[in-house]
Short mmCIF file of C-alpha atoms and ligand atoms in Angstrom, two decimals:
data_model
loop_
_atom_site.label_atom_id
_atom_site.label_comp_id
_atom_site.label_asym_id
_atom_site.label_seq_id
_atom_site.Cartn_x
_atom_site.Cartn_y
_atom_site.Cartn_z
CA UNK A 1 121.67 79.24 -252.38
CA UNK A 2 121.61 78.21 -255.92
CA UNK A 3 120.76 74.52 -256.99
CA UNK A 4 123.75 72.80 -256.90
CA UNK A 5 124.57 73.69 -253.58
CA UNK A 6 120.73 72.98 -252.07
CA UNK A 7 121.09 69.63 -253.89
CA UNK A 8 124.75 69.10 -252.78
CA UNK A 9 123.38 69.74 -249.06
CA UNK A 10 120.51 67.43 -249.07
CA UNK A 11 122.81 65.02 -250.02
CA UNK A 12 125.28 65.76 -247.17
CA UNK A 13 122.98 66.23 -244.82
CA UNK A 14 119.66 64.49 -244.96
CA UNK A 15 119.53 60.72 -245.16
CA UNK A 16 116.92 58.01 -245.98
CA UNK A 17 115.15 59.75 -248.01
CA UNK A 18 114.22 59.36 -252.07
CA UNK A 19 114.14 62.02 -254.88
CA UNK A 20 112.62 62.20 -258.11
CA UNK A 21 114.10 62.29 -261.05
CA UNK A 22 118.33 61.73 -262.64
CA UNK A 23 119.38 65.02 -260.84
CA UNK A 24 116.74 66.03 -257.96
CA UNK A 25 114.82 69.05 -258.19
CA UNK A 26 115.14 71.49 -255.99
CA UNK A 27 111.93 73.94 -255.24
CA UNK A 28 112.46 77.86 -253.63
CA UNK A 29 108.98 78.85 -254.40
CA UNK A 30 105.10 77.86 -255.00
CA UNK A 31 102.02 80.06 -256.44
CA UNK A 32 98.52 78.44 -256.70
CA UNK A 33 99.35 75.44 -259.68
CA UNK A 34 102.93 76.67 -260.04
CA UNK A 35 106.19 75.70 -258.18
CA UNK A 36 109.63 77.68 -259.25
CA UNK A 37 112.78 75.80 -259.60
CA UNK A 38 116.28 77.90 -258.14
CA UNK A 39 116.71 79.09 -261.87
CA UNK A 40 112.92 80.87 -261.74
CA UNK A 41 111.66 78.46 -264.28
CA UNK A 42 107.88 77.57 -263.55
CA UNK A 43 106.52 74.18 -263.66
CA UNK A 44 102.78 73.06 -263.66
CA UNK A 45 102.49 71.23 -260.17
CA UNK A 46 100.14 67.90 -260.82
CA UNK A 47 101.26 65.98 -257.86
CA UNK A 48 101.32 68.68 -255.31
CA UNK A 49 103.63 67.49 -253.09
CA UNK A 50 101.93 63.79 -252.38
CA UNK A 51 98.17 64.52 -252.84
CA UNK A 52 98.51 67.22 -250.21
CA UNK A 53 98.05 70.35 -252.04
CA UNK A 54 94.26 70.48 -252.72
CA UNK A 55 94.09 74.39 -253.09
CA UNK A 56 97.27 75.41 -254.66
CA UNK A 57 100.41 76.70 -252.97
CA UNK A 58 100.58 79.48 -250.72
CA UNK A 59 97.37 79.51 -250.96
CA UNK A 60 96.20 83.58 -249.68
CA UNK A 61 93.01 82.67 -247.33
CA UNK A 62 95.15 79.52 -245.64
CA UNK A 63 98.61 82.12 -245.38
CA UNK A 64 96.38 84.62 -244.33
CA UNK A 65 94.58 82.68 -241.62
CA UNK A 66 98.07 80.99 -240.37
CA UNK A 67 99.82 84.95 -240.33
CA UNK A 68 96.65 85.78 -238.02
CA UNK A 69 97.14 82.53 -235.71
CA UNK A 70 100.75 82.67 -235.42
CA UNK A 71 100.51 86.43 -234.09
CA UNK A 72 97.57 85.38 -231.81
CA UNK A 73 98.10 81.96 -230.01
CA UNK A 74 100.68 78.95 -231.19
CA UNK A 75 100.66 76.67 -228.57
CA UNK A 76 99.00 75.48 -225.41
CA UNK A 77 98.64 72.08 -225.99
CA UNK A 78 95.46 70.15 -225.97
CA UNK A 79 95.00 70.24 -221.85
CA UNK A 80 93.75 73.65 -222.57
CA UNK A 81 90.94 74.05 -224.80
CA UNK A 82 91.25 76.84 -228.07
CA UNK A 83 88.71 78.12 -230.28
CA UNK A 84 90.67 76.93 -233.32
CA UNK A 85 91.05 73.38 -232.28
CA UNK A 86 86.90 73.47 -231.39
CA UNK A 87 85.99 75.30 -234.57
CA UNK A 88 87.91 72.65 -236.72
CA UNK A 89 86.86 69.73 -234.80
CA UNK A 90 83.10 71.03 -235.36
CA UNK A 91 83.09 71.18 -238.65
CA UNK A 92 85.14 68.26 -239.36
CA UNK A 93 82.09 66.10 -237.03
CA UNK A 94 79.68 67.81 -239.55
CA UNK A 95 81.26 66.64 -242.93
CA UNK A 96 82.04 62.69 -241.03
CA UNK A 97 80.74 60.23 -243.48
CA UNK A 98 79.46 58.00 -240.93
CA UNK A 99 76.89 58.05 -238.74
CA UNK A 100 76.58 60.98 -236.08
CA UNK A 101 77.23 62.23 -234.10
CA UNK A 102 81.13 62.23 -234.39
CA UNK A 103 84.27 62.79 -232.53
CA UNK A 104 87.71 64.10 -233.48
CA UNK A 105 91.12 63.74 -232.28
CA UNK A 106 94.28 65.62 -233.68
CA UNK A 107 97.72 64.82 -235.00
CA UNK A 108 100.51 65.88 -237.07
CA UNK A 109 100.59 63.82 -239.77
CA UNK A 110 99.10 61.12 -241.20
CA UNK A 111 100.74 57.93 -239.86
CA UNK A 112 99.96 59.40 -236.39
CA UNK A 113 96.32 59.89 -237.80
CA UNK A 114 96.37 56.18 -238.36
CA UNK A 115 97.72 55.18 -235.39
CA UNK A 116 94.74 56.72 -233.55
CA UNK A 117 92.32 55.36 -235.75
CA UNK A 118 93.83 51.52 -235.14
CA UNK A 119 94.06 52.13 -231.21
CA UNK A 120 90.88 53.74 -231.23
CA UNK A 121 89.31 50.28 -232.25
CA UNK A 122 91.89 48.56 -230.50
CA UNK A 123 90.17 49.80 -227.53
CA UNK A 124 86.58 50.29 -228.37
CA UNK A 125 86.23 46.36 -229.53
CA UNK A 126 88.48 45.08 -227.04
CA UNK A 127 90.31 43.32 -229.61
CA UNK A 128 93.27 43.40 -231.63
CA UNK A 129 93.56 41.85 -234.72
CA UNK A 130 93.48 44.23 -238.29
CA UNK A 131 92.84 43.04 -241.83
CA UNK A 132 94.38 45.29 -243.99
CA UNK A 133 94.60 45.33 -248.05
CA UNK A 134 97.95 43.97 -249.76
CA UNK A 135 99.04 46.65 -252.07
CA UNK A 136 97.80 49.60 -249.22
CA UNK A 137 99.87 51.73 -247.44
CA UNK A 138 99.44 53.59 -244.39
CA UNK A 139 102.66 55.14 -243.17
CA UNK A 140 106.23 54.86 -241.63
CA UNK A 141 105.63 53.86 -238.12
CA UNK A 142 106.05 50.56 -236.91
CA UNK A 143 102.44 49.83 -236.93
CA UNK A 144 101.20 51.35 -240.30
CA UNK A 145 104.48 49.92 -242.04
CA UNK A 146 102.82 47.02 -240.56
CA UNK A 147 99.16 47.65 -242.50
CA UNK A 148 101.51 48.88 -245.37
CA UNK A 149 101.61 46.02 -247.81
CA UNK A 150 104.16 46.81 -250.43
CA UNK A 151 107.95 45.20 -249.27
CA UNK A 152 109.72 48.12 -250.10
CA UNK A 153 108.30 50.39 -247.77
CA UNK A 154 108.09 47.38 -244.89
CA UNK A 155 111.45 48.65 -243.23
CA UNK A 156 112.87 47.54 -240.01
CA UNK A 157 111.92 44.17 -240.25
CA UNK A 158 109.64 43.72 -236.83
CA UNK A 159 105.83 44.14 -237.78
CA UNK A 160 102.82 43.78 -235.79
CA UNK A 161 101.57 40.15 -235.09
CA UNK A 162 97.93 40.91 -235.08
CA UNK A 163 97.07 42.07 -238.66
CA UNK A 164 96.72 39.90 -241.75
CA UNK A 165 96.28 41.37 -245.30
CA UNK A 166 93.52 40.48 -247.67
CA UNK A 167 93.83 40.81 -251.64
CA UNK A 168 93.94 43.54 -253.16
CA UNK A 169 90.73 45.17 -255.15
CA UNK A 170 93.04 45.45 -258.01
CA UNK A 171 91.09 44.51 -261.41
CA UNK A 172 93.79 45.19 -264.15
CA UNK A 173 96.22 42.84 -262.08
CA UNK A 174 93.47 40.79 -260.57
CA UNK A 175 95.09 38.50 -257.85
CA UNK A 176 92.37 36.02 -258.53
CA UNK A 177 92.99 36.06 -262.09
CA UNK A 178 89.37 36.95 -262.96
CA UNK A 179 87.61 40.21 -264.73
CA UNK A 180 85.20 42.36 -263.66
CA UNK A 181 81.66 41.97 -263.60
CA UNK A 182 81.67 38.00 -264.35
CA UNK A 183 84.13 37.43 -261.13
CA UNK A 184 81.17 38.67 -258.67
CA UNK A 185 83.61 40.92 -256.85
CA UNK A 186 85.25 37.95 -255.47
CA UNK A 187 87.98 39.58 -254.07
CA UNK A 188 85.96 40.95 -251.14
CA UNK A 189 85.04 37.74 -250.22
CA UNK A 190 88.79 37.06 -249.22
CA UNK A 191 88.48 39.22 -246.22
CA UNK A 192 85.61 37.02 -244.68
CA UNK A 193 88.41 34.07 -245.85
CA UNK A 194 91.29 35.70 -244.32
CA UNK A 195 89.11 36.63 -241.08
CA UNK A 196 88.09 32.91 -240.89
CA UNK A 197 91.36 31.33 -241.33
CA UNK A 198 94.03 33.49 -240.34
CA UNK A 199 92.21 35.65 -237.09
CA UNK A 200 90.63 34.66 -234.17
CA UNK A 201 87.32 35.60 -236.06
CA UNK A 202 87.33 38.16 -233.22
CA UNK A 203 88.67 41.08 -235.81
CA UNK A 204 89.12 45.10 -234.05
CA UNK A 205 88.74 46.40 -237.87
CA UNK A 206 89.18 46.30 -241.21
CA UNK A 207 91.04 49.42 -242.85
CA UNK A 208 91.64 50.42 -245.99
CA UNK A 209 92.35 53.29 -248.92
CA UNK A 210 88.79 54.21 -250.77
CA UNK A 211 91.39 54.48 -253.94
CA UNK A 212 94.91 53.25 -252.92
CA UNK A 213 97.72 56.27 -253.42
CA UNK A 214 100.79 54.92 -253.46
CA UNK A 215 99.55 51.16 -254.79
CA UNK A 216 99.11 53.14 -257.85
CA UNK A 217 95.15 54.83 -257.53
CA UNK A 218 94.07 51.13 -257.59
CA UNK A 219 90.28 51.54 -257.52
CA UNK A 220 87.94 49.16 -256.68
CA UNK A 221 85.15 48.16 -258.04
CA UNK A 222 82.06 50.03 -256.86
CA UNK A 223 80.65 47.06 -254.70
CA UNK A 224 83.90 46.21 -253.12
CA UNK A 225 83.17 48.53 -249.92
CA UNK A 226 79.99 47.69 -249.30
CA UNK A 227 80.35 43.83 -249.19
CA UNK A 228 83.55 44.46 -246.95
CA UNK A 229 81.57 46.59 -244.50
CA UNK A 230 78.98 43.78 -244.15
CA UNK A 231 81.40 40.90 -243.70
CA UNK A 232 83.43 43.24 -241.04
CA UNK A 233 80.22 44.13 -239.57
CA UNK A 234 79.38 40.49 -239.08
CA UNK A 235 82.26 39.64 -237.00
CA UNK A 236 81.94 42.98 -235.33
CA UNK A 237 84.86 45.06 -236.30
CA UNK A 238 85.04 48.70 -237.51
CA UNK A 239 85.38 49.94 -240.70
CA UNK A 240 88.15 52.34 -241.34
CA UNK A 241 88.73 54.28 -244.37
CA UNK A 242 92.05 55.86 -244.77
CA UNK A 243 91.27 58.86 -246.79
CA UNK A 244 94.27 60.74 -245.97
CA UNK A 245 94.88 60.96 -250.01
CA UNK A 246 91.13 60.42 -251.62
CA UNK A 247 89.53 63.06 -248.96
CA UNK A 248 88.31 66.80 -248.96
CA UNK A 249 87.00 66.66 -252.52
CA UNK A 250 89.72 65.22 -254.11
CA UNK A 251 87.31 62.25 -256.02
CA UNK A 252 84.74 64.72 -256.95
CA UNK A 253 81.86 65.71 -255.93
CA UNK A 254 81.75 64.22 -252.40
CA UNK A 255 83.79 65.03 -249.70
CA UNK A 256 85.17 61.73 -248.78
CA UNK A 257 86.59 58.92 -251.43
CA UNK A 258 84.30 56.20 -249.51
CA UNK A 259 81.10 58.31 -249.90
CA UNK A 260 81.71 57.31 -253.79
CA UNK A 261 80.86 53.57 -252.36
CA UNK A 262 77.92 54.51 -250.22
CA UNK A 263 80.16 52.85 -247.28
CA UNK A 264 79.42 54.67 -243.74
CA UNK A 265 82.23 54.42 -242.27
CA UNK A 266 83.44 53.87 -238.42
CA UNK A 267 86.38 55.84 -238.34
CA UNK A 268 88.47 58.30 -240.77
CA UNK A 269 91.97 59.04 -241.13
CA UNK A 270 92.50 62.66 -242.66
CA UNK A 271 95.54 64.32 -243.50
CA UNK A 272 97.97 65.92 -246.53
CA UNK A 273 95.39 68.25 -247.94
CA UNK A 274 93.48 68.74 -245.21
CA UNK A 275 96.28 71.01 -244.82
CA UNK A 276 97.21 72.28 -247.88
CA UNK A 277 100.96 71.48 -247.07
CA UNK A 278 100.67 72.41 -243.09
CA UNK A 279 101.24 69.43 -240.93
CA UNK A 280 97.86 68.18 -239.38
CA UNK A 281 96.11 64.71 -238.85
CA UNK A 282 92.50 64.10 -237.82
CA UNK A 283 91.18 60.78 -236.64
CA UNK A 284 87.23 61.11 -236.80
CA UNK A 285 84.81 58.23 -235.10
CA UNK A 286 81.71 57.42 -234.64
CA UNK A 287 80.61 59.40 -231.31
CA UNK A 288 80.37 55.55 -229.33
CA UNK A 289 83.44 54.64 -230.74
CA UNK A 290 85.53 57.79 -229.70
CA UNK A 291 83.44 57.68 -226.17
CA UNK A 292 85.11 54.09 -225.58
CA UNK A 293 88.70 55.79 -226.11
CA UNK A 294 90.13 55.28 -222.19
CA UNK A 295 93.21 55.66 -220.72
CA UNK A 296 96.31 58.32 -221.11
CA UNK A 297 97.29 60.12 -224.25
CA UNK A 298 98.32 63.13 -225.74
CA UNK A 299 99.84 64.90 -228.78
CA UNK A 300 101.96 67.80 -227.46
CA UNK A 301 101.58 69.24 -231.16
CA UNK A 302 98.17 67.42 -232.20
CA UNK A 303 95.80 70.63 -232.43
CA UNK A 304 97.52 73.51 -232.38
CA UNK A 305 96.17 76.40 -232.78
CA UNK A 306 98.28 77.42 -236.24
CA UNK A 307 97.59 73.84 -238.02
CA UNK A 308 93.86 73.86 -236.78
CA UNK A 309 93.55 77.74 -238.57
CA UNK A 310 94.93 76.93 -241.35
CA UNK A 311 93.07 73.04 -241.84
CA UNK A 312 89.75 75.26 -241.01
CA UNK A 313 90.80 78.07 -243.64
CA UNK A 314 91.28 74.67 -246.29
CA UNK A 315 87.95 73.48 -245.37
CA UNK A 316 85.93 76.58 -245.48
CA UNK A 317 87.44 77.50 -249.34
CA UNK A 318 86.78 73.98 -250.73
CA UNK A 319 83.09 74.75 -249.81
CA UNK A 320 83.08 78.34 -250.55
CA UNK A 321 85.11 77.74 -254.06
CA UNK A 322 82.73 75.14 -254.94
CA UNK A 323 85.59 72.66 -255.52
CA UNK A 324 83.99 68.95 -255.00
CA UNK A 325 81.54 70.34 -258.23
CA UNK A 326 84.86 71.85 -260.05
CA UNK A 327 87.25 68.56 -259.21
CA UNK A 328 84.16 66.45 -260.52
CA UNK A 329 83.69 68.45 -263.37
CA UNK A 330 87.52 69.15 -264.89
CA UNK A 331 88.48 65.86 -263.60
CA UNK A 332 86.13 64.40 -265.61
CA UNK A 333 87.43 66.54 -268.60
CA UNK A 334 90.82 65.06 -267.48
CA UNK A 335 89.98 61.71 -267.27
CA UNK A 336 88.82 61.68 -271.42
CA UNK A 337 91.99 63.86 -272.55
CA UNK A 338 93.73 60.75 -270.52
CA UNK A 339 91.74 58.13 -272.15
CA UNK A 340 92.33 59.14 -275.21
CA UNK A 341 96.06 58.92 -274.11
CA UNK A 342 95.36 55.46 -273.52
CA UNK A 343 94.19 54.70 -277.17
CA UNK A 344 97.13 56.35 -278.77
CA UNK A 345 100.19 55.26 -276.95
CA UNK A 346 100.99 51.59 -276.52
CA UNK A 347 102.86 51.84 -273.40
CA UNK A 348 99.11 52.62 -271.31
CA UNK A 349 97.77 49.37 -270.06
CA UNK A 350 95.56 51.35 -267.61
CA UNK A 351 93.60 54.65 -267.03
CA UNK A 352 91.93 54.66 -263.74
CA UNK A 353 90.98 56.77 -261.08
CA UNK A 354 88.29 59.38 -259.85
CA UNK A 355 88.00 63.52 -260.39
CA UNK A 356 91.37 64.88 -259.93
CA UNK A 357 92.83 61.33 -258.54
CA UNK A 358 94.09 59.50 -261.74
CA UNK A 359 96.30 56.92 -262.26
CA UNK A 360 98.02 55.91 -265.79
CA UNK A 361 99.65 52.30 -265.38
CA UNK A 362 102.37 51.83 -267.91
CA UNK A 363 103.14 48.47 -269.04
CA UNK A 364 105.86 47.04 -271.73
CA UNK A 365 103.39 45.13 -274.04
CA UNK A 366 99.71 45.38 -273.41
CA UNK A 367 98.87 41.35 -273.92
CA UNK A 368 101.50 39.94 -270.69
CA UNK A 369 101.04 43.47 -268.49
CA UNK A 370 104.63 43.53 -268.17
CA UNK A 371 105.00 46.53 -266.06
CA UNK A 372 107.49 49.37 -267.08
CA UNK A 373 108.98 51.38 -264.25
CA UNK A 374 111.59 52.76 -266.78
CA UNK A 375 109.42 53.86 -269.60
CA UNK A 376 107.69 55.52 -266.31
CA UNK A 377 110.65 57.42 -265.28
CA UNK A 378 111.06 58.27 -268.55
CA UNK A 379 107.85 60.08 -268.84
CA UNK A 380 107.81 61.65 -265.73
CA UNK A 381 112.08 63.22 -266.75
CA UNK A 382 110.81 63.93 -270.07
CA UNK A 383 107.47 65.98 -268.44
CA UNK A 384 109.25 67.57 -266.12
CA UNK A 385 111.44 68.99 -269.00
CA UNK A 386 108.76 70.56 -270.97
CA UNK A 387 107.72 71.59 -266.85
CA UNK A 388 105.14 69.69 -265.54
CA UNK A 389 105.29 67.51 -262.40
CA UNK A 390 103.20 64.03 -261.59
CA UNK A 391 104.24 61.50 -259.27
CA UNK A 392 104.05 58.16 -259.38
CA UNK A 393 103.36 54.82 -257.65
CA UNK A 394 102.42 51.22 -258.04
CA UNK A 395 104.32 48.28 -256.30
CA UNK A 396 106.46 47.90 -259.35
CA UNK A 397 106.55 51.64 -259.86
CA UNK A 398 105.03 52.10 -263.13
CA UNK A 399 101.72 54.03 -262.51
CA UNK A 400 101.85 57.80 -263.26
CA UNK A 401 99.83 59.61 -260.45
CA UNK A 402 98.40 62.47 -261.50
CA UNK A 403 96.49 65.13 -259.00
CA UNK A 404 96.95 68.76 -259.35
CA UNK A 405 95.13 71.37 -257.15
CA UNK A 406 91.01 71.13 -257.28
CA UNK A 407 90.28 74.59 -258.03
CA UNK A 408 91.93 73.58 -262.25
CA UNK A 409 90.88 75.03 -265.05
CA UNK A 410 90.07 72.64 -268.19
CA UNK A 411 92.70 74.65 -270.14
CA UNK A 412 95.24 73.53 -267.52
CA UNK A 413 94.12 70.12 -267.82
CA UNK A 414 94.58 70.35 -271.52
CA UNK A 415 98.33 71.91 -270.71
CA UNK A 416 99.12 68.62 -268.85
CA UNK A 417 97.47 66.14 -271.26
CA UNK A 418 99.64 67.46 -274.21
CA UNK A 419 102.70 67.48 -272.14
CA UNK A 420 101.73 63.88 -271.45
CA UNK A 421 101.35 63.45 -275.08
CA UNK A 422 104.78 64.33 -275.89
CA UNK A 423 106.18 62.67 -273.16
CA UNK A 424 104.07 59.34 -273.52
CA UNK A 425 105.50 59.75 -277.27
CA UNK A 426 109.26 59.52 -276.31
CA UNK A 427 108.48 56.41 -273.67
CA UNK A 428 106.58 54.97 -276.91
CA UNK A 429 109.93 55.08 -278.37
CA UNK A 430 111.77 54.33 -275.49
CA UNK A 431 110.16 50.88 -275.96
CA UNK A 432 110.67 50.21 -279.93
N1 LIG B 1 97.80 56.85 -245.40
C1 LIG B 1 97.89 57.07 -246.72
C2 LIG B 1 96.81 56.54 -247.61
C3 LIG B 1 98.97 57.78 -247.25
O1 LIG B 1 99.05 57.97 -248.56
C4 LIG B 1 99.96 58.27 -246.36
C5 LIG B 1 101.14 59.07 -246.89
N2 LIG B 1 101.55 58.82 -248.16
C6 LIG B 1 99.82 58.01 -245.00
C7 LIG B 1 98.72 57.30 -244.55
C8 LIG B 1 100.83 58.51 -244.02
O2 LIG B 1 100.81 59.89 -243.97
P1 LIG B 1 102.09 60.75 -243.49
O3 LIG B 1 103.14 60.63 -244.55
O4 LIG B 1 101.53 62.14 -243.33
O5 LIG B 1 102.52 60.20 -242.19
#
């Protein structure tokens, strides 16, 4: 098929869903940092496909360990016990950021992730209601459009009674109207506000992003977490973190995006490059907390043998390649080529973000903060042209996001900052 007729059937034949770009892009093949367009042309992936693809595409241990499972055993379901399902779920309880021992429970995808982690405290605390951050997002069913706290993604209409949303942790567009360090982090102290006024003070958790994806890479200050988890704690609800985009090394040098907070969480909700592109969710708890867990429930899919070979094959070459060190280190390279960005093109307000996680919010005029989804759009066209991909995000959709595989070279960083560069020039423009 040749582009105009995959685009022309997408069109026809899929609905509800969004594309990038004047003219969407069509994909027919991936290699490590590169994706191939219909035409053959190659383009430098830096988004990889929503934060999912942490090791590159098609990557050869993860193909290699799916090819095996496929031929082996594909499905049984989770009444029957596998050795890929117990060898993931092993190591997964190892690497838990909270205290141990832990539990796991599998999925297919990340909103299902989340729904286990909600109903998991649902049940454990006997209680119901969830404080969630505005600004967060947490998926397309009914209940994590619910914790989702951007309008446009709110669909349908009916939400969930029982969860409230705090302010957001969001410094360059503080919702208090106060800057970092002088405000004393008072944001956090609108979730013991929002728990005292708007809950029965009785709260089943608090959940949130360690850096928020699709609000943009909004992230917090460094105390935020901490003086959460003790407010939650006092009212005796769980602490989720949502790490289905800042997880398996994507911030740097930890595993988990909340381990750069010194936060131990309750629960964790894994998915996208846990992965590498192959469906899977994990919901991991605290050992009590998944022992509360009563009552019927299954996920025909959630486990199988093929997703839990290939997450497992993911895990084991993040640790093997070294990559928390390498997405610490290049990131870090990233992050100045990025800052220096910053200084030389008036349309940056912000550079934020951690290891290969950055954010670039683009504004109209750097004094009023005037966001500029256009100039945005503009960049992103005018990268893609000279063939590199980043995504973007933000409620007003004006933040660049920017996270390419974690096994990057500096050089390739360097490729992508200059292609930035020229881009960020013609927005620049764009603007005069
Ligand atoms: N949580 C976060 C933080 C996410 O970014 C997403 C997906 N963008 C989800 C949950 C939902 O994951 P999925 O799309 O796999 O259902």
């Amino acid at each position: 098929m040749n582009r105009s007729e995959i685009v022309a059937k997408y069109r026809q034949y899929l609905y509800g869903l969004g594309t990038y770009y004047k003219e969407p892009l069509p994909f027919v093949r991936g290699e490590g940092k590169w994706l191939f367009d219909p035409e053959g042309r190659k383009y430098l992936d830096f988004f990889g496909g929503i934060v999912t693809v942490g090791l590159g595409h098609c990557e050869p241990r993860v193909v290699a360990a799916i090819e095996k499972q496929a031929r082996t055993l594909q499905h049984v379901s989770t009444l029957f016990p596998t050795v890929p399902i117990v060898e993931l779920a092993e190591r997964l309880c190892a690497l838990f950021p909270g205290e141990k021992p832990a539990k796991a429970f599998f999925t297919n995808s990340g909103t299902e992730a989340i729904e286990t982690a909600i109903l998991t405290a649902r049940i454990h605390t006997q209680r119901a209601e969830v404080i969630a951050l505005r600004h967060g997002y947490h998926g397309r069913s009914m209940l994590s459009m619910s914790l989702t706290a951007h309008a446009g993604w709110r669909l349908g209409g009916v939400h969930d009674p029982s969860i409230r949303h705090a302010v957001a942790p969001y410094c360059y567009r503080c919702p208090l109207k106060l800057t970092y360090p002088e405000c004393g982090v008072a944001c956090a102290q609108d979730v013991e506000e929002v728990i005292r006024t708007t809950t029965s003070g009785r709260p089943a958790a608090f959940i949130a992003e360690p850096i928020m994806g699709v609000g943009g890479f909004i992230t917090p200050p460094k105390e935020y977490p901490g003086i959460v988890a003790e407010i939650v704690r006092r009212h005796e609800g769980l602490y989720i973190a949502d790490e289905v985009q800042s997880g398996w090394g994507r911030t740097g040098g930890k595993w988990f995006g909340i381990e750069q907070y010194g936060v131990k969480p309750d629960v964790i909700v894994a998915a996208k490059s846990l992965g590498n592109g192959h469906p899977v969710g994990a919901t991991v708890a605290r050992a009590a907390v998944a022992d509360s867990f009563k009552g019927l429930t299954i996920a025909t899919f959630g486990g199988n043998p093929v997703a839990m070979a290939a997450a497992k094959a993911v895990v084991d070459a993040i640790d093997s390649d070294r990559l928390l060190d390498n997405a610490a280190t290049v990131g870090g390279h990233l992050r100045s080529r990025l800052d220096a960005l910053g200084k030389k093109h008036a349309v940056v307000g912000e550079v934020r973000g951690m290891g290969l996680m950055q954010g670039v919010e683009l504004v109209k005029d750097r004094k009023t903060k005037e966001p500029a989804p256009q100039a945005t759009a503009a960049v992103m066209e005018a990268a893609k042209d000279r063939g590199l991909i980043v995504g973007k995000g933000g409620l007003y959709g004006n933040v660049l996001r920017i996270s390419p595989p974690l096994n990057i070279t500096a050089a390739d960083a360097d490729q992508a900052a200059d292609v930035l560069d020229q881009a960020l020039t013609e927005a620049d423009k764009l603007k005069a």
